[in-house]
Every structure is written in C-alpha cells, then in structure tokens.
C-alpha cells in the first residue's frame, strides 16, 4: 500500500541541491517533484543570492507549497531543497520544515537532512545545557548547532567536525554563501547521488529520478563517509571519517525508492521485479488464476511473480491517485472509508477467481487485512497473499518510521497467526536469502535491521531510546 493511506507512517525524506546554475531554485523545485514519494508533509527550498539566504517552505505537497511568484524570488546560482515526512522531530509544526537556515558567527548556513541520528537526543540535551536554543525538534538542528559552535577555519571543516560527533544515518546537504556540501554517513544508509547539469553546474539528489527530470547526467553515488564540496574552485571530495562497512538500507529497494531510480548501480524496478520472480519460486500458488498487485507498491513484484508463474497479471484493484493527505473520514456511516477512498476492487476481474495478491510489506497488518477483505468481498474464490520482503520484525532507527516493535505484526506473531489476522487463505513472505539473491546477488553491504534485528550503527542505551521515541511522537 502507499504512504497516503496511513497517516501514522513516516517516510524517509528527500534532498536535492544545485550549484552553478542561474535557475538553481527552479531546478531544485523540479527535483523535489521527482522526490515527492520520499515525503509529503512539507517541502522547502533555500537559495543564496548575493550573500542573502532566500527561503520558501511550507506544509504539504511540492505542487501546493511553491507559488510561482514565490519561487521567482528564490534567485541565485545555488539552492538546496527538502521534502519531508517526519521521523525524529514529530510532524505538523511549521518549525520542523527544512532546509534549516541560520546565521552564525561565520555567516549564513542552510541545511537539509535525510536520515536519523541515533544520538540526537543526548546530543541535543548536552547542547541545551551549554546554552544552545533550538528552534525545532528535528535532530538535523543538532548538526546545525555543532557546526555553528565549531572553531575550525573553513565551512567544510566545521561541518565535518560536527558530523564527527553524531551517530546515525544522514544524506545531508549544507550550504553557505559560497558552496554546497553533500555528506553521506560512513555506513551509507540513505542514498545520495551526484549529477552534472548541461551548463556544467552540479546537482545532488537522494535519487537518480530527480536527475532525469532536470536533464542532468548521473555522475556517481556520493560514497559512504564521503563529503563532497562544490564551490567556486570546483569539486573537492574528502573522506574524513574512519572507513566502515557499507550498509545501504535494503528497504529502499523493497519499498521506498522510486522504481526508475538506480541506487548503488542497481535499478530499483529491476530488483523489485526479480524479487517477485523469486517469490513465485519460493511460494507458488498452484490453484491461482491470476496475480493482482496492491497498487502502487506491489506492482513490480506482482509483475515478476506473474511472469515467473506463467499467470495473468491483472489490475484487480484500482487506485485513485487524487486522494490528498487530508480528508474527513465519516465516523460511523461508512466503515473503512480510508481504504475505500483510495483503492477499489475491480470485481469484474476478481469474481470467481483464485487470486494471488502481492504487496511489498506488512507492518501493522491493518492495511493487508482490509485489502484481503476487499478482494474477497469482490467475489474472489480464494486470496493468497504474497509479500515481497521478509517479515518486518524490528523498528528502524535510521530514518524510516516504523511503529514500535510491539505494534509490528511480525514481531509477536507467527506467519500462521498473521495469516489468520489478515484473513488470507495463505500467506507467505520472501526469504532473506531470496531477498539478497535478487536485489544485488550480494548479502553484504546492506542494513536489514527491520528484518533481522541486526543494527549496524550501535543504538543508544534503552532510556535514551525511550526518549527518542517520545520525541518522535511529539
Ligand atoms: P500495515 O501492514 O497496514 O501497517 O501497512 C503496510 C503497508 O504500508 C504496505 O502495503 C507498505 O506498502 C506500506 N508501508 C510499509 N512501510 C511503510 C512506511 N515506512 N511508510 C509508509 N508506508 C509503508
């Protein structure tokens, strides 16, 4: 299912930045359009023109936040932007919109961050005790304060000193009056790429799909632990942190990234489709008549499943693409309105059929339960739910919001109990081996903590974790 349905979910964020183009803000605006799937809660762009920082941020979708005349005021050759769905820092409050812009002893600075700091709360407390006054509840602001406090000579040195004190995941863009800096945490949990514009300018983006839209050439991924600075003297790259084993979030391939993006050399669509093929081999459904995706997230895997199983692929559920985030759900009159407004079964296709229903993941299980019921009510003879990832048993602390462990259906239930809960005739998940064999053929190099509980970046002590989740809920 998609993110619009469940307000309780928090997406990872998306970042985009341009250096060296007279229409920097316009290009970032387009880039954010392409990254909209990474966050729908707020969007913002900051540009620099003649040492002035110009800002436009607002709540909602990119299309709603930026008015033509406001965009036109974002002049300058460099700009960074952000789309957000909160993890640490909570939602709604306008204070929590990025990019952050501040004045420091060294001049202005803007910052946009995708990721989550695992020591964000203790660092913040420390800074507050030293007198820092925070304007937001975002952990990104910790990096801003640390950078402002640094006594190092240059902007990249100050940023690096700040980043050296935080732990967690970040794909980050920072900007002063002269340069744009991109940094990716030493594990490379969240993706970040570098591209080149036709006029020779540079662009950074969370995903390659933004480069395609603005006609930029993909140059390369920003490497884990790398800091790339682009300024008047061109591009400079540093590796200031001790080398770590690369740990890209495997869930980017399963669900988050856009299917047309290429992450670390792997096309997301291709990996999802081969995952679906593998799923068909691991968990075939001999009696099936057809394969139906849960749109949109289940589509590539369902295609792969259907091809591998030699079954028809049909759009048995139709998604309404025009549902915004805010709608009023009638309290009593129509039940499950939330799902129905967005997804409708195509009974013509489903009635009388044995159906394989494919989705990418089960988190709480509430969506799957509603959709299985919907398909059954539309006349399916049987509903076999196939999930194109292993069971989600552990929460993410690195930038993807998942509920607490006790709310994760797979944390406390067997597959059979889950099947019963979602009321499917059968339920099966992709194996870990299957996931790795199909995503990239290699088992190393990924964070799979949500499926395995193996957290590559050490988590803070339990009480700090509790504070962290409290903060997330504010
Ligand atoms: P549920 O099992 O009802 O909690 O929701 C599972 C659905 O949410 C799946 O169909 C996924 O496509 C989608 N999903 C999984 N993880 C996330 C996430 N972090 N943010 C938004 N949607 C998600």
JSON list of C-alpha atoms in Angstrom, two decimals, residues 82-160:
[
{"chain": "A", "resi": 82, "resn": "UNK", "atom": "CA", "xyz": [13.95, 19.08, 1.03]},
{"chain": "A", "resi": 83, "resn": "UNK", "atom": "CA", "xyz": [10.75, 17.06, 1.14]},
{"chain": "A", "resi": 84, "resn": "UNK", "atom": "CA", "xyz": [9.84, 15.66, 4.48]},
{"chain": "A", "resi": 85, "resn": "UNK", "atom": "CA", "xyz": [7.83, 13.16, 6.29]},
{"chain": "A", "resi": 86, "resn": "UNK", "atom": "CA", "xyz": [8.98, 13.24, 9.83]},
{"chain": "A", "resi": 87, "resn": "UNK", "atom": "CA", "xyz": [10.89, 10.66, 11.76]},
{"chain": "A", "resi": 88, "resn": "UNK", "atom": "CA", "xyz": [12.60, 12.22, 14.77]},
{"chain": "A", "resi": 89, "resn": "UNK", "atom": "CA", "xyz": [11.10, 15.61, 15.43]},
{"chain": "A", "resi": 90, "resn": "UNK", "atom": "CA", "xyz": [7.43, 14.92, 15.03]},
{"chain": "A", "resi": 91, "resn": "UNK", "atom": "CA", "xyz": [5.08, 16.30, 12.48]},
{"chain": "A", "resi": 92, "resn": "UNK", "atom": "CA", "xyz": [2.87, 19.23, 11.62]},
{"chain": "A", "resi": 93, "resn": "UNK", "atom": "CA", "xyz": [4.71, 22.11, 13.31]},
{"chain": "A", "resi": 94, "resn": "UNK", "atom": "CA", "xyz": [5.97, 24.68, 10.80]},
{"chain": "A", "resi": 95, "resn": "UNK", "atom": "CA", "xyz": [9.13, 24.86, 12.91]},
{"chain": "A", "resi": 96, "resn": "UNK", "atom": "CA", "xyz": [10.04, 21.43, 11.64]},
{"chain": "A", "resi": 97, "resn": "UNK", "atom": "CA", "xyz": [10.28, 22.26, 7.98]},
{"chain": "A", "resi": 98, "resn": "UNK", "atom": "CA", "xyz": [13.59, 22.05, 6.17]},
{"chain": "A", "resi": 99, "resn": "UNK", "atom": "CA", "xyz": [16.01, 23.26, 4.93]},
{"chain": "A", "resi": 100, "resn": "UNK", "atom": "CA", "xyz": [17.01, 24.93, 8.17]},
{"chain": "A", "resi": 101, "resn": "UNK", "atom": "CA", "xyz": [18.58, 28.37, 7.77]},
{"chain": "A", "resi": 102, "resn": "UNK", "atom": "CA", "xyz": [20.64, 30.10, 10.45]},
{"chain": "A", "resi": 103, "resn": "UNK", "atom": "CA", "xyz": [23.09, 32.94, 10.94]},
{"chain": "A", "resi": 104, "resn": "UNK", "atom": "CA", "xyz": [26.34, 32.03, 12.62]},
{"chain": "A", "resi": 105, "resn": "UNK", "atom": "CA", "xyz": [29.48, 33.88, 13.59]},
{"chain": "A", "resi": 106, "resn": "UNK", "atom": "CA", "xyz": [30.82, 32.79, 10.21]},
{"chain": "A", "resi": 107, "resn": "UNK", "atom": "CA", "xyz": [27.83, 33.89, 8.13]},
{"chain": "A", "resi": 108, "resn": "UNK", "atom": "CA", "xyz": [24.65, 32.22, 6.97]},
{"chain": "A", "resi": 109, "resn": "UNK", "atom": "CA", "xyz": [24.16, 28.49, 6.56]},
{"chain": "A", "resi": 110, "resn": "UNK", "atom": "CA", "xyz": [21.37, 26.23, 5.34]},
{"chain": "A", "resi": 111, "resn": "UNK", "atom": "CA", "xyz": [20.98, 22.50, 5.87]},
{"chain": "A", "resi": 112, "resn": "UNK", "atom": "CA", "xyz": [18.71, 19.70, 4.62]},
{"chain": "A", "resi": 113, "resn": "UNK", "atom": "CA", "xyz": [18.95, 16.19, 6.00]},
{"chain": "A", "resi": 114, "resn": "UNK", "atom": "CA", "xyz": [17.54, 12.78, 5.20]},
{"chain": "A", "resi": 115, "resn": "UNK", "atom": "CA", "xyz": [18.14, 10.28, 7.94]},
{"chain": "A", "resi": 116, "resn": "UNK", "atom": "CA", "xyz": [18.01, 9.94, 11.69]},
{"chain": "A", "resi": 117, "resn": "UNK", "atom": "CA", "xyz": [20.62, 10.44, 14.38]},
{"chain": "A", "resi": 118, "resn": "UNK", "atom": "CA", "xyz": [20.68, 7.72, 16.99]},
{"chain": "A", "resi": 119, "resn": "UNK", "atom": "CA", "xyz": [22.43, 10.01, 19.48]},
{"chain": "A", "resi": 120, "resn": "UNK", "atom": "CA", "xyz": [20.31, 13.03, 18.52]},
{"chain": "A", "resi": 121, "resn": "UNK", "atom": "CA", "xyz": [18.52, 13.28, 21.87]},
{"chain": "A", "resi": 122, "resn": "UNK", "atom": "CA", "xyz": [21.56, 13.12, 24.19]},
{"chain": "A", "resi": 123, "resn": "UNK", "atom": "CA", "xyz": [23.48, 15.47, 21.91]},
{"chain": "A", "resi": 124, "resn": "UNK", "atom": "CA", "xyz": [20.63, 17.93, 22.00]},
{"chain": "A", "resi": 125, "resn": "UNK", "atom": "CA", "xyz": [20.42, 17.78, 25.78]},
{"chain": "A", "resi": 126, "resn": "UNK", "atom": "CA", "xyz": [24.16, 18.43, 26.01]},
{"chain": "A", "resi": 127, "resn": "UNK", "atom": "CA", "xyz": [23.90, 21.41, 23.67]},
{"chain": "A", "resi": 128, "resn": "UNK", "atom": "CA", "xyz": [20.92, 22.80, 25.56]},
{"chain": "A", "resi": 129, "resn": "UNK", "atom": "CA", "xyz": [22.84, 22.57, 28.81]},
{"chain": "A", "resi": 130, "resn": "UNK", "atom": "CA", "xyz": [25.58, 24.62, 27.14]},
{"chain": "A", "resi": 131, "resn": "UNK", "atom": "CA", "xyz": [23.04, 27.28, 26.25]},
{"chain": "A", "resi": 132, "resn": "UNK", "atom": "CA", "xyz": [22.00, 26.37, 22.73]},
{"chain": "A", "resi": 133, "resn": "UNK", "atom": "CA", "xyz": [18.47, 27.41, 21.91]},
{"chain": "A", "resi": 134, "resn": "UNK", "atom": "CA", "xyz": [16.73, 25.09, 19.49]},
{"chain": "A", "resi": 135, "resn": "UNK", "atom": "CA", "xyz": [14.08, 26.35, 17.10]},
{"chain": "A", "resi": 136, "resn": "UNK", "atom": "CA", "xyz": [12.77, 22.92, 16.08]},
{"chain": "A", "resi": 137, "resn": "UNK", "atom": "CA", "xyz": [12.55, 19.37, 17.39]},
{"chain": "A", "resi": 138, "resn": "UNK", "atom": "CA", "xyz": [14.49, 17.97, 14.43]},
{"chain": "A", "resi": 139, "resn": "UNK", "atom": "CA", "xyz": [17.74, 16.16, 15.04]},
{"chain": "A", "resi": 140, "resn": "UNK", "atom": "CA", "xyz": [19.13, 17.96, 11.99]},
{"chain": "A", "resi": 141, "resn": "UNK", "atom": "CA", "xyz": [19.35, 21.04, 14.15]},
{"chain": "A", "resi": 142, "resn": "UNK", "atom": "CA", "xyz": [21.88, 19.27, 16.34]},
{"chain": "A", "resi": 143, "resn": "UNK", "atom": "CA", "xyz": [24.22, 19.19, 13.34]},
{"chain": "A", "resi": 144, "resn": "UNK", "atom": "CA", "xyz": [23.48, 22.87, 12.66]},
{"chain": "A", "resi": 145, "resn": "UNK", "atom": "CA", "xyz": [24.40, 23.84, 16.24]},
{"chain": "A", "resi": 146, "resn": "UNK", "atom": "CA", "xyz": [27.52, 21.70, 16.29]},
{"chain": "A", "resi": 147, "resn": "UNK", "atom": "CA", "xyz": [28.64, 23.28, 13.01]},
{"chain": "A", "resi": 148, "resn": "UNK", "atom": "CA", "xyz": [27.98, 26.78, 14.32]},
{"chain": "A", "resi": 149, "resn": "UNK", "atom": "CA", "xyz": [29.93, 26.05, 17.51]},
{"chain": "A", "resi": 150, "resn": "UNK", "atom": "CA", "xyz": [32.97, 24.65, 15.75]},
{"chain": "A", "resi": 151, "resn": "UNK", "atom": "CA", "xyz": [36.08, 26.79, 15.80]},
{"chain": "A", "resi": 152, "resn": "UNK", "atom": "CA", "xyz": [37.57, 25.26, 12.68]},
{"chain": "A", "resi": 153, "resn": "UNK", "atom": "CA", "xyz": [38.63, 27.62, 9.94]},
{"chain": "A", "resi": 154, "resn": "UNK", "atom": "CA", "xyz": [36.57, 26.62, 6.93]},
{"chain": "A", "resi": 155, "resn": "UNK", "atom": "CA", "xyz": [32.93, 25.70, 6.44]},
{"chain": "A", "resi": 156, "resn": "UNK", "atom": "CA", "xyz": [33.62, 22.10, 5.36]},
{"chain": "A", "resi": 157, "resn": "UNK", "atom": "CA", "xyz": [35.95, 21.65, 8.33]},
{"chain": "A", "resi": 158, "resn": "UNK", "atom": "CA", "xyz": [33.29, 22.92, 10.72]},
{"chain": "A", "resi": 159, "resn": "UNK", "atom": "CA", "xyz": [30.66, 20.65, 9.18]},
{"chain": "A", "resi": 160, "resn": "UNK", "atom": "CA", "xyz": [32.99, 17.66, 9.34]}
]
